[in-house]
mmCIF file of C-alpha atoms and ligand atoms in Angstrom:
data_model
loop_
_atom_site.group_PDB
_atom_site.id
_atom_site.type_symbol
_atom_site.label_atom_id
_atom_site.label_comp_id
_atom_site.label_asym_id
_atom_site.label_seq_id
_atom_site.Cartn_x
_atom_site.Cartn_y
_atom_site.Cartn_z
ATOM 1 C CA MET A 126 129.393 58.473 94.051
ATOM 2 C CA GLN A 127 126.354 58.204 91.211
ATOM 3 C CA ILE A 128 124.901 61.457 90.241
ATOM 4 C CA ILE A 129 120.583 62.155 90.658
ATOM 5 C CA ASP A 130 119.976 62.744 86.595
ATOM 6 C CA GLY A 131 116.324 65.414 87.192
ATOM 7 C CA LYS A 132 116.410 66.600 83.674
ATOM 8 C CA LEU A 133 115.989 62.733 82.589
ATOM 9 C CA VAL A 134 113.613 60.916 85.035
ATOM 10 C CA ALA A 135 111.888 63.908 84.375
ATOM 11 C CA ALA A 136 111.470 63.266 80.994
ATOM 12 C CA LYS A 137 110.872 60.207 81.407
ATOM 13 C CA THR A 138 107.877 60.576 83.265
ATOM 14 C CA ARG A 139 106.272 63.382 81.292
ATOM 15 C CA GLU A 140 106.725 60.449 78.145
ATOM 16 C CA GLN A 141 104.226 58.503 79.842
ATOM 17 C CA ILE A 142 102.128 61.276 81.385
ATOM 18 C CA ALA A 143 102.093 62.791 77.338
ATOM 19 C CA LYS A 144 100.974 59.179 76.206
ATOM 20 C CA GLU A 145 97.728 58.427 78.668
ATOM 21 C CA VAL A 146 96.465 61.788 77.513
ATOM 22 C CA ALA A 147 96.898 61.281 74.425
ATOM 23 C CA GLU A 148 95.406 57.219 75.157
ATOM 24 C CA LEU A 149 92.385 59.406 76.830
ATOM 25 C CA LYS A 150 92.342 61.945 74.239
ATOM 26 C CA SER A 151 91.609 58.608 71.452
ATOM 27 C CA LYS A 152 88.904 56.773 73.940
ATOM 28 C CA GLY A 153 87.218 60.462 73.108
ATOM 29 C CA TYR A 154 86.285 62.277 76.532
ATOM 30 C CA ASP A 155 83.379 65.212 77.453
ATOM 31 C CA ARG A 156 85.956 67.330 79.478
ATOM 32 C CA GLU A 157 89.965 68.493 78.503
ATOM 33 C CA ILE A 158 92.432 67.362 80.936
ATOM 34 C CA GLY A 159 92.745 71.555 81.872
ATOM 35 C CA LEU A 160 95.104 73.313 84.118
ATOM 36 C CA ALA A 161 94.916 76.435 85.655
ATOM 37 C CA VAL A 162 97.628 79.185 86.281
ATOM 38 C CA ILE A 163 96.800 82.004 88.802
ATOM 39 C CA PHE A 164 99.680 84.360 88.651
ATOM 40 C CA VAL A 165 99.161 87.727 90.913
ATOM 41 C CA GLY A 166 101.253 91.049 89.879
ATOM 42 C CA ASN A 167 104.433 91.061 88.430
ATOM 43 C CA ASN A 168 107.062 89.226 90.275
ATOM 44 C CA PRO A 169 110.143 88.119 87.484
ATOM 45 C CA ALA A 170 110.553 84.797 88.864
ATOM 46 C CA SER A 171 106.618 83.572 88.844
ATOM 47 C CA GLU A 172 107.072 84.938 85.473
ATOM 48 C CA VAL A 173 109.806 82.217 84.616
ATOM 49 C CA TYR A 174 107.683 79.520 86.172
ATOM 50 C CA VAL A 175 104.562 80.074 85.452
ATOM 51 C CA ARG A 176 106.322 80.064 81.892
ATOM 52 C CA ASN A 177 107.444 76.533 82.172
ATOM 53 C CA LYS A 178 104.274 75.523 83.214
ATOM 54 C CA ILE A 179 102.583 76.602 80.782
ATOM 55 C CA LYS A 180 105.499 75.081 78.914
ATOM 56 C CA ALA A 181 105.202 71.641 80.012
ATOM 57 C CA CYS A 182 101.260 71.047 79.314
ATOM 58 C CA GLU A 183 101.605 72.409 75.850
ATOM 59 C CA GLU A 184 105.174 69.637 75.750
ATOM 60 C CA VAL A 185 102.381 66.117 76.675
ATOM 61 C CA GLY A 186 98.039 67.854 75.681
ATOM 62 C CA ILE A 187 97.335 69.345 78.498
ATOM 63 C CA LYS A 188 94.691 72.070 77.925
ATOM 64 C CA SER A 189 96.695 75.778 80.452
ATOM 65 C CA TYR A 190 94.891 79.020 81.059
ATOM 66 C CA LEU A 191 96.636 81.507 82.172
ATOM 67 C CA CYS A 192 94.617 83.537 84.310
ATOM 68 C CA LYS A 193 96.849 86.458 85.030
ATOM 69 C CA LEU A 194 95.659 89.706 87.551
ATOM 70 C CA PRO A 195 97.285 93.328 88.084
ATOM 71 C CA GLU A 196 99.256 93.360 91.298
ATOM 72 C CA GLU A 197 96.212 95.963 92.532
ATOM 73 C CA SER A 198 93.682 93.358 92.963
ATOM 74 C CA THR A 199 91.357 92.277 96.198
ATOM 75 C CA PHE A 200 90.933 89.280 97.150
ATOM 76 C CA GLU A 201 87.227 88.784 96.196
ATOM 77 C CA ASP A 202 88.858 89.424 92.546
ATOM 78 C CA VAL A 203 91.286 86.701 93.430
ATOM 79 C CA ALA A 204 88.420 84.603 95.362
ATOM 80 C CA ASP A 205 85.609 84.670 92.248
ATOM 81 C CA THR A 206 88.712 83.536 89.831
ATOM 82 C CA ILE A 207 89.416 80.667 92.073
ATOM 83 C CA GLU A 208 85.269 80.139 92.259
ATOM 84 C CA GLN A 209 84.796 80.438 88.555
ATOM 85 C CA LEU A 210 87.631 78.590 87.685
ATOM 86 C CA ASN A 211 86.279 75.765 90.267
ATOM 87 C CA GLN A 212 82.956 75.340 87.989
ATOM 88 C CA ASN A 213 84.663 74.700 85.464
ATOM 89 C CA PRO A 214 84.728 70.759 84.304
ATOM 90 C CA ASP A 215 87.174 71.129 81.655
ATOM 91 C CA VAL A 216 89.919 72.763 84.267
ATOM 92 C CA SER A 217 91.082 69.512 86.442
ATOM 93 C CA GLY A 218 93.578 70.686 88.746
ATOM 94 C CA MET A 219 94.710 75.075 89.532
ATOM 95 C CA ILE A 220 97.241 76.664 91.471
ATOM 96 C CA LEU A 221 97.998 79.826 92.630
ATOM 97 C CA GLN A 222 101.469 80.526 91.571
ATOM 98 C CA LEU A 223 103.535 82.425 94.868
ATOM 99 C CA PRO A 224 104.125 84.491 96.227
ATOM 100 C CA ILE A 225 100.919 87.445 95.829
ATOM 101 C CA PRO A 226 101.440 90.206 96.444
ATOM 102 C CA LYS A 227 101.906 91.285 100.476
ATOM 103 C CA HIS A 228 98.113 92.385 101.118
ATOM 104 C CA LEU A 229 96.131 89.583 99.851
ATOM 105 C CA ASP A 230 96.099 86.588 102.807
ATOM 106 C CA GLU A 231 97.641 83.657 100.900
ATOM 107 C CA ASN A 232 96.381 81.039 103.147
ATOM 108 C CA LYS A 233 92.436 82.445 102.907
ATOM 109 C CA LEU A 234 92.875 81.973 98.889
ATOM 110 C CA ILE A 235 94.570 78.399 98.764
ATOM 111 C CA ASP A 236 91.616 76.784 100.840
ATOM 112 C CA LEU A 237 88.983 78.468 98.226
ATOM 113 C CA ILE A 238 90.816 76.088 95.748
ATOM 114 C CA HIS A 239 87.963 72.805 95.420
ATOM 115 C CA PRO A 240 90.158 69.947 97.307
ATOM 116 C CA ASP A 241 90.065 68.125 94.348
ATOM 117 C CA LYS A 242 92.066 70.300 91.686
ATOM 118 C CA ASP A 243 94.797 71.635 94.593
ATOM 119 C CA VAL A 244 96.679 70.044 91.969
ATOM 120 C CA ASP A 245 99.770 71.804 93.667
ATOM 121 C CA GLY A 246 98.861 69.723 97.437
ATOM 122 C CA CYS A 247 98.266 73.113 99.155
ATOM 123 C CA THR A 248 95.198 73.236 100.904
ATOM 124 C CA ALA A 249 94.604 72.448 104.307
ATOM 125 C CA ALA A 250 92.170 69.125 103.059
ATOM 126 C CA GLN A 251 95.393 68.080 101.242
ATOM 127 C CA LYS A 252 97.886 68.190 103.621
ATOM 128 C CA GLY A 253 95.257 66.489 106.356
ATOM 129 C CA ARG A 254 95.350 63.993 103.661
ATOM 130 C CA LEU A 255 98.626 63.029 102.854
ATOM 131 C CA TRP A 256 99.394 63.584 106.742
ATOM 132 C CA THR A 257 96.135 60.913 108.158
ATOM 133 C CA GLY A 258 97.379 58.697 104.822
ATOM 134 C CA ARG A 259 94.654 58.802 102.459
ATOM 135 C CA ASP A 260 95.377 59.175 99.048
ATOM 136 C CA SER A 261 96.466 62.746 98.620
ATOM 137 C CA LEU A 262 97.362 64.605 95.883
ATOM 138 C CA ILE A 263 101.067 65.763 97.098
ATOM 139 C CA ALA A 264 103.161 68.678 96.952
ATOM 140 C CA CYS A 265 104.780 68.007 93.896
ATOM 141 C CA THR A 266 108.603 69.137 94.971
ATOM 142 C CA PRO A 267 109.068 66.122 97.289
ATOM 143 C CA TYR A 268 107.169 64.216 95.875
ATOM 144 C CA GLY A 269 109.248 64.730 92.777
ATOM 145 C CA VAL A 270 112.382 63.787 95.521
ATOM 146 C CA MET A 271 110.127 60.326 95.953
ATOM 147 C CA LYS A 272 110.180 59.933 92.422
ATOM 148 C CA LEU A 273 113.806 60.448 91.693
ATOM 149 C CA LEU A 274 114.376 58.054 94.772
ATOM 150 C CA ASP A 275 112.785 54.746 93.564
ATOM 151 C CA PHE A 276 113.668 55.275 90.245
ATOM 152 C CA TYR A 277 117.082 54.693 90.941
ATOM 153 C CA GLY A 278 116.300 52.220 93.327
ATOM 154 C CA ILE A 279 117.157 53.604 97.223
ATOM 155 C CA PRO A 280 115.920 51.800 99.989
ATOM 156 C CA LEU A 281 114.380 53.854 102.733
ATOM 157 C CA GLU A 282 112.520 51.474 104.305
ATOM 158 C CA GLY A 283 114.216 51.820 107.948
ATOM 159 C CA ARG A 284 116.680 54.393 107.527
ATOM 160 C CA ASN A 285 117.399 57.918 109.372
ATOM 161 C CA ALA A 286 116.533 60.672 106.827
ATOM 162 C CA VAL A 287 116.595 64.531 107.868
ATOM 163 C CA VAL A 288 115.155 67.176 106.583
ATOM 164 C CA ILE A 289 116.795 70.291 106.682
ATOM 165 C CA GLY A 290 113.585 73.392 105.958
ATOM 166 C CA ARG A 291 110.724 72.284 107.755
ATOM 167 C CA SER A 292 108.549 75.089 105.196
ATOM 168 C CA ASN A 293 104.325 73.568 104.628
ATOM 169 C CA LEU A 294 105.300 73.415 101.077
ATOM 170 C CA VAL A 295 108.463 71.539 100.334
ATOM 171 C CA GLY A 296 109.673 70.417 104.421
ATOM 172 C CA LYS A 297 106.575 69.135 105.976
ATOM 173 C CA PRO A 298 105.670 66.984 103.143
ATOM 174 C CA MET A 299 109.040 65.612 102.588
ATOM 175 C CA ALA A 300 108.978 64.434 106.053
ATOM 176 C CA GLN A 301 105.761 62.705 106.183
ATOM 177 C CA LEU A 302 106.161 60.759 102.627
ATOM 178 C CA LEU A 303 109.458 59.501 104.251
ATOM 179 C CA LEU A 304 107.784 58.887 107.097
ATOM 180 C CA ASP A 305 105.102 56.780 105.093
ATOM 181 C CA ARG A 306 108.219 54.445 103.566
ATOM 182 C CA ASN A 307 109.206 53.539 106.428
ATOM 183 C CA CYS A 308 112.121 55.975 107.117
ATOM 184 C CA THR A 309 112.841 57.150 110.696
ATOM 185 C CA VAL A 310 112.691 61.115 109.919
ATOM 186 C CA THR A 311 113.716 63.929 111.998
ATOM 187 C CA LEU A 312 112.565 67.431 110.567
ATOM 188 C CA CYS A 313 115.454 70.183 111.239
ATOM 189 C CA HIS A 314 114.830 74.181 111.114
ATOM 190 C CA SER A 315 116.759 77.061 111.929
ATOM 191 C CA ARG A 316 116.332 76.502 115.738
ATOM 192 C CA THR A 317 118.051 73.325 115.679
ATOM 193 C CA LYS A 318 120.546 72.625 117.792
ATOM 194 C CA ASN A 319 123.771 70.449 116.665
ATOM 195 C CA LEU A 320 122.417 70.468 113.231
ATOM 196 C CA LYS A 321 126.089 68.928 112.634
ATOM 197 C CA GLU A 322 125.615 66.342 114.509
ATOM 198 C CA VAL A 323 121.741 65.757 113.482
ATOM 199 C CA THR A 324 122.913 65.314 109.915
ATOM 200 C CA SER A 325 125.816 62.824 110.203
ATOM 201 C CA SER A 326 123.932 59.689 111.401
ATOM 202 C CA ALA A 327 121.347 60.086 108.448
ATOM 203 C CA ASP A 328 121.664 57.316 105.140
ATOM 204 C CA ILE A 329 119.593 60.573 103.864
ATOM 205 C CA VAL A 330 119.363 64.026 103.742
ATOM 206 C CA VAL A 331 116.663 66.269 102.280
ATOM 207 C CA VAL A 332 117.230 70.201 102.116
ATOM 208 C CA ALA A 333 115.325 72.868 101.973
ATOM 209 C CA ILE A 334 115.970 75.833 103.199
ATOM 210 C CA GLY A 335 117.351 78.876 100.858
ATOM 211 C CA LYS A 336 121.376 78.632 101.673
ATOM 212 C CA ALA A 337 123.205 78.912 99.471
ATOM 213 C CA LYS A 338 126.661 76.400 99.280
ATOM 214 C CA PHE A 339 124.940 75.425 103.443
ATOM 215 C CA LEU A 340 125.707 71.712 103.737
ATOM 216 C CA LYS A 341 130.198 71.394 104.174
ATOM 217 C CA ALA A 342 131.583 67.703 104.232
ATOM 218 C CA ASP A 343 131.982 67.577 108.144
ATOM 219 C CA MET A 344 127.915 67.007 107.881
ATOM 220 C CA VAL A 345 127.104 64.046 105.850
ATOM 221 C CA LYS A 346 128.234 60.954 106.815
ATOM 222 C CA ASP A 347 129.973 58.854 104.220
ATOM 223 C CA GLY A 348 127.965 56.719 102.092
ATOM 224 C CA ALA A 349 124.879 58.867 102.397
ATOM 225 C CA VAL A 350 122.689 60.115 99.885
ATOM 226 C CA VAL A 351 122.060 64.322 99.583
ATOM 227 C CA ILE A 352 118.898 65.297 97.598
ATOM 228 C CA ASP A 353 119.350 69.021 97.579
ATOM 229 C CA VAL A 354 116.244 70.862 97.045
ATOM 230 C CA GLY A 355 117.848 74.335 97.119
ATOM 231 C CA MET A 356 117.355 77.006 94.588
ATOM 232 C CA ASP A 357 119.595 80.038 95.257
ATOM 233 C CA ARG A 358 122.022 81.926 94.482
ATOM 234 C CA ASP A 359 126.173 81.926 94.810
ATOM 235 C CA GLU A 360 129.121 84.743 95.182
ATOM 236 C CA ASN A 361 128.998 85.547 91.779
ATOM 237 C CA GLY A 362 125.097 84.651 91.155
ATOM 238 C CA LYS A 363 125.111 81.996 89.057
ATOM 239 C CA LEU A 364 122.190 79.776 90.338
ATOM 240 C CA CYS A 365 123.408 76.702 93.024
ATOM 241 C CA GLY A 366 121.279 75.008 95.562
ATOM 242 C CA ASP A 367 122.621 74.924 99.209
ATOM 243 C CA VAL A 368 124.114 71.852 98.980
ATOM 244 C CA ASP A 369 127.529 72.344 98.860
ATOM 245 C CA TYR A 370 128.106 70.429 95.841
ATOM 246 C CA ALA A 371 131.685 70.103 95.484
ATOM 247 C CA ASP A 372 132.367 70.094 98.928
ATOM 248 C CA VAL A 373 129.940 67.233 99.601
ATOM 249 C CA ALA A 374 129.190 65.065 96.501
ATOM 250 C CA GLU A 375 132.139 62.743 96.923
ATOM 251 C CA LYS A 376 131.574 61.103 100.122
ATOM 252 C CA CYS A 377 128.002 60.669 98.836
ATOM 253 C CA SER A 378 126.495 56.569 96.935
ATOM 254 C CA TYR A 379 123.877 59.906 95.420
ATOM 255 C CA ILE A 380 124.202 63.027 96.145
ATOM 256 C CA THR A 381 121.302 65.360 93.021
ATOM 257 C CA PRO A 382 123.225 68.234 90.730
ATOM 258 C CA VAL A 383 121.211 71.931 90.693
ATOM 259 C CA PRO A 384 120.560 72.435 88.326
ATOM 260 C CA GLY A 385 119.776 69.263 87.131
ATOM 261 C CA GLY A 386 118.823 67.382 90.139
ATOM 262 C CA VAL A 387 115.346 68.440 92.079
ATOM 263 C CA GLY A 388 113.752 71.499 90.209
ATOM 264 C CA PRO A 389 112.990 69.639 87.087
ATOM 265 C CA MET A 390 111.181 67.081 89.297
ATOM 266 C CA THR A 391 108.366 69.742 90.387
ATOM 267 C CA VAL A 392 106.759 71.338 87.069
ATOM 268 C CA THR A 393 106.410 67.577 85.621
ATOM 269 C CA MET A 394 105.310 66.870 89.207
ATOM 270 C CA LEU A 395 102.048 69.298 88.096
ATOM 271 C CA ILE A 396 101.497 68.219 85.235
ATOM 272 C CA ALA A 397 100.606 64.282 86.788
ATOM 273 C CA ASN A 398 98.943 65.989 89.749
ATOM 274 C CA THR A 399 96.548 66.923 86.500
ATOM 275 C CA LEU A 400 96.132 63.722 85.161
ATOM 276 C CA GLN A 401 95.629 62.133 88.070
ATOM 277 C CA ALA A 402 92.697 65.194 89.363
ATOM 278 C CA TYR A 403 91.382 64.774 85.858
ATOM 279 C CA LYS A 404 91.402 60.257 86.796
ATOM 280 C CA SER A 405 90.229 61.282 89.865
ATOM 281 C CA THR A 406 86.859 62.987 89.065
ATOM 282 C CA ALA A 407 86.388 60.549 85.562
ATOM 283 C CA LYS A 408 82.499 59.985 85.514
HETATM 284 P P1 NAP B 630 111.344 78.778 103.508
HETATM 285 O O1 NAP B 630 109.709 78.745 103.257
HETATM 286 O O2 NAP B 630 111.561 79.875 103.182
HETATM 287 O O3 NAP B 630 111.664 77.721 104.529
HETATM 288 C C1 NAP B 630 112.885 77.714 104.564
HETATM 289 C C2 NAP B 630 112.797 76.446 106.015
HETATM 290 O O4 NAP B 630 114.489 76.921 106.231
HETATM 291 C C3 NAP B 630 112.676 77.574 107.532
HETATM 292 O O5 NAP B 630 111.933 76.264 108.046
HETATM 293 C C4 NAP B 630 113.650 77.664 108.142
HETATM 294 O O6 NAP B 630 113.710 76.699 108.724
HETATM 295 C C5 NAP B 630 115.124 76.461 107.438
HETATM 296 N N1 NAP B 630 116.165 77.735 107.693
HETATM 297 C C6 NAP B 630 116.792 78.486 107.163
HETATM 298 N N2 NAP B 630 118.262 78.704 107.132
HETATM 299 C C7 NAP B 630 118.047 77.352 107.499
HETATM 300 C C8 NAP B 630 119.465 77.151 108.953
HETATM 301 N N3 NAP B 630 120.061 77.989 109.025
HETATM 302 N N4 NAP B 630 120.010 76.135 109.433
HETATM 303 C C9 NAP B 630 118.740 74.791 109.707
HETATM 304 N N5 NAP B 630 117.115 75.847 109.120
HETATM 305 C C10 NAP B 630 116.808 76.706 108.469
HETATM 306 O O7 NAP B 630 111.406 77.630 102.017
HETATM 307 P P2 NAP B 630 111.039 77.042 100.734
HETATM 308 O O8 NAP B 630 109.698 77.097 100.234
HETATM 309 O O9 NAP B 630 110.837 76.073 101.926
HETATM 310 O O10 NAP B 630 112.390 76.672 99.330
HETATM 311 C C11 NAP B 630 113.337 76.359 100.156
HETATM 312 C C12 NAP B 630 114.337 76.578 99.175
HETATM 313 O O11 NAP B 630 114.502 75.303 97.539
HETATM 314 C C13 NAP B 630 114.488 77.886 99.136
HETATM 315 O O12 NAP B 630 115.831 77.960 97.799
HETATM 316 C C14 NAP B 630 113.576 77.671 97.138
HETATM 317 O O13 NAP B 630 114.195 78.100 95.660
HETATM 318 C C15 NAP B 630 113.257 76.308 97.298
HETATM 319 N N6 NAP B 630 112.601 75.258 96.702
HETATM 320 C C16 NAP B 630 113.702 74.660 95.515
HETATM 321 C C17 NAP B 630 111.618 73.961 94.332
HETATM 322 C C18 NAP B 630 112.344 72.976 93.558
HETATM 323 O O14 NAP B 630 111.883 72.738 91.791
HETATM 324 N N7 NAP B 630 113.530 72.975 92.987
HETATM 325 C C19 NAP B 630 111.131 74.178 94.884
HETATM 326 C C20 NAP B 630 110.252 74.875 96.128
HETATM 327 C C21 NAP B 630 110.949 75.390 96.408
HETATM 328 P P3 NAP B 630 112.518 78.273 110.431
HETATM 329 O O15 NAP B 630 110.884 77.590 109.635
HETATM 330 O O16 NAP B 630 112.927 77.758 111.582
HETATM 331 O O17 NAP B 630 112.369 79.395 109.613
#
């Protein structure tokens, strides 16, 4: 059994990004390579995520802009901020930090982001591009999972992959990316019948449901690759994933731990996407 080291892959990827950013700067460039984070309200978990994103930008030499808006902001307030960032040439990419306050229409706001600056891959335009096999800015978490699979040289073609969870942010793009690499993909959700039967035949299982230690050893076959996207708390309040790691690990050929698996890749792919967005609009 091999543990997939997300910290290692993230560090190597960031090193590569920092090198590329430094090269672009040394050649002289007419705009900043910049990421804007729009943070509406004061969700405490988001505070941590936002800080990590800003820190990651600093680490690789990308400029960051934190646009903090109060909880009671109107749709127009947020829309105006997005529009200003759309117009700002020094902002290569932007993200709307989720969740946003309930009175705001999330999908409508997201779709105001210019697709070329949608570094979270969450606008309808970028999702459509991914779904139809065009070049796209890919949602950061599933993109990070693909990087991990590739770093470890895990073969994908013709293999049975099961994704549990069908969110727009993780499950659906994950299934699409595996399909693009010629896996035979089954996408499961809370109404799936006989989930255990489905997962037991999978060569690769990706779990993204938000239920602590949900996937047990009797749900995976010997030698399976298990990728745990979950970020949950166990009965003692300790960070854990959707996979019961202690139970499942011995059966796997590869497994991601939580923490230190998929998590470090998400922010890394956000900065990778920001660089890609800059380059694809460079003159
Ligand atoms: P989400 O939007 O809440 O979606 C959860 C999905 O899981 C839904 O499709 C739901 O099915 C399905 N589901 C729930 N219970 C299930 C069950 N018992 N059996 C089968 N399917 C079930 O969640 P998300 O945003 O995709 O996030 C999933 C997890 O990943 C969370 O723990 C989140 O914190 C974590 N996450 C981690 C990162 C990272 O960087 N590591 C990034 C993003 C998310 P229905 O559609 O039928 O309701």
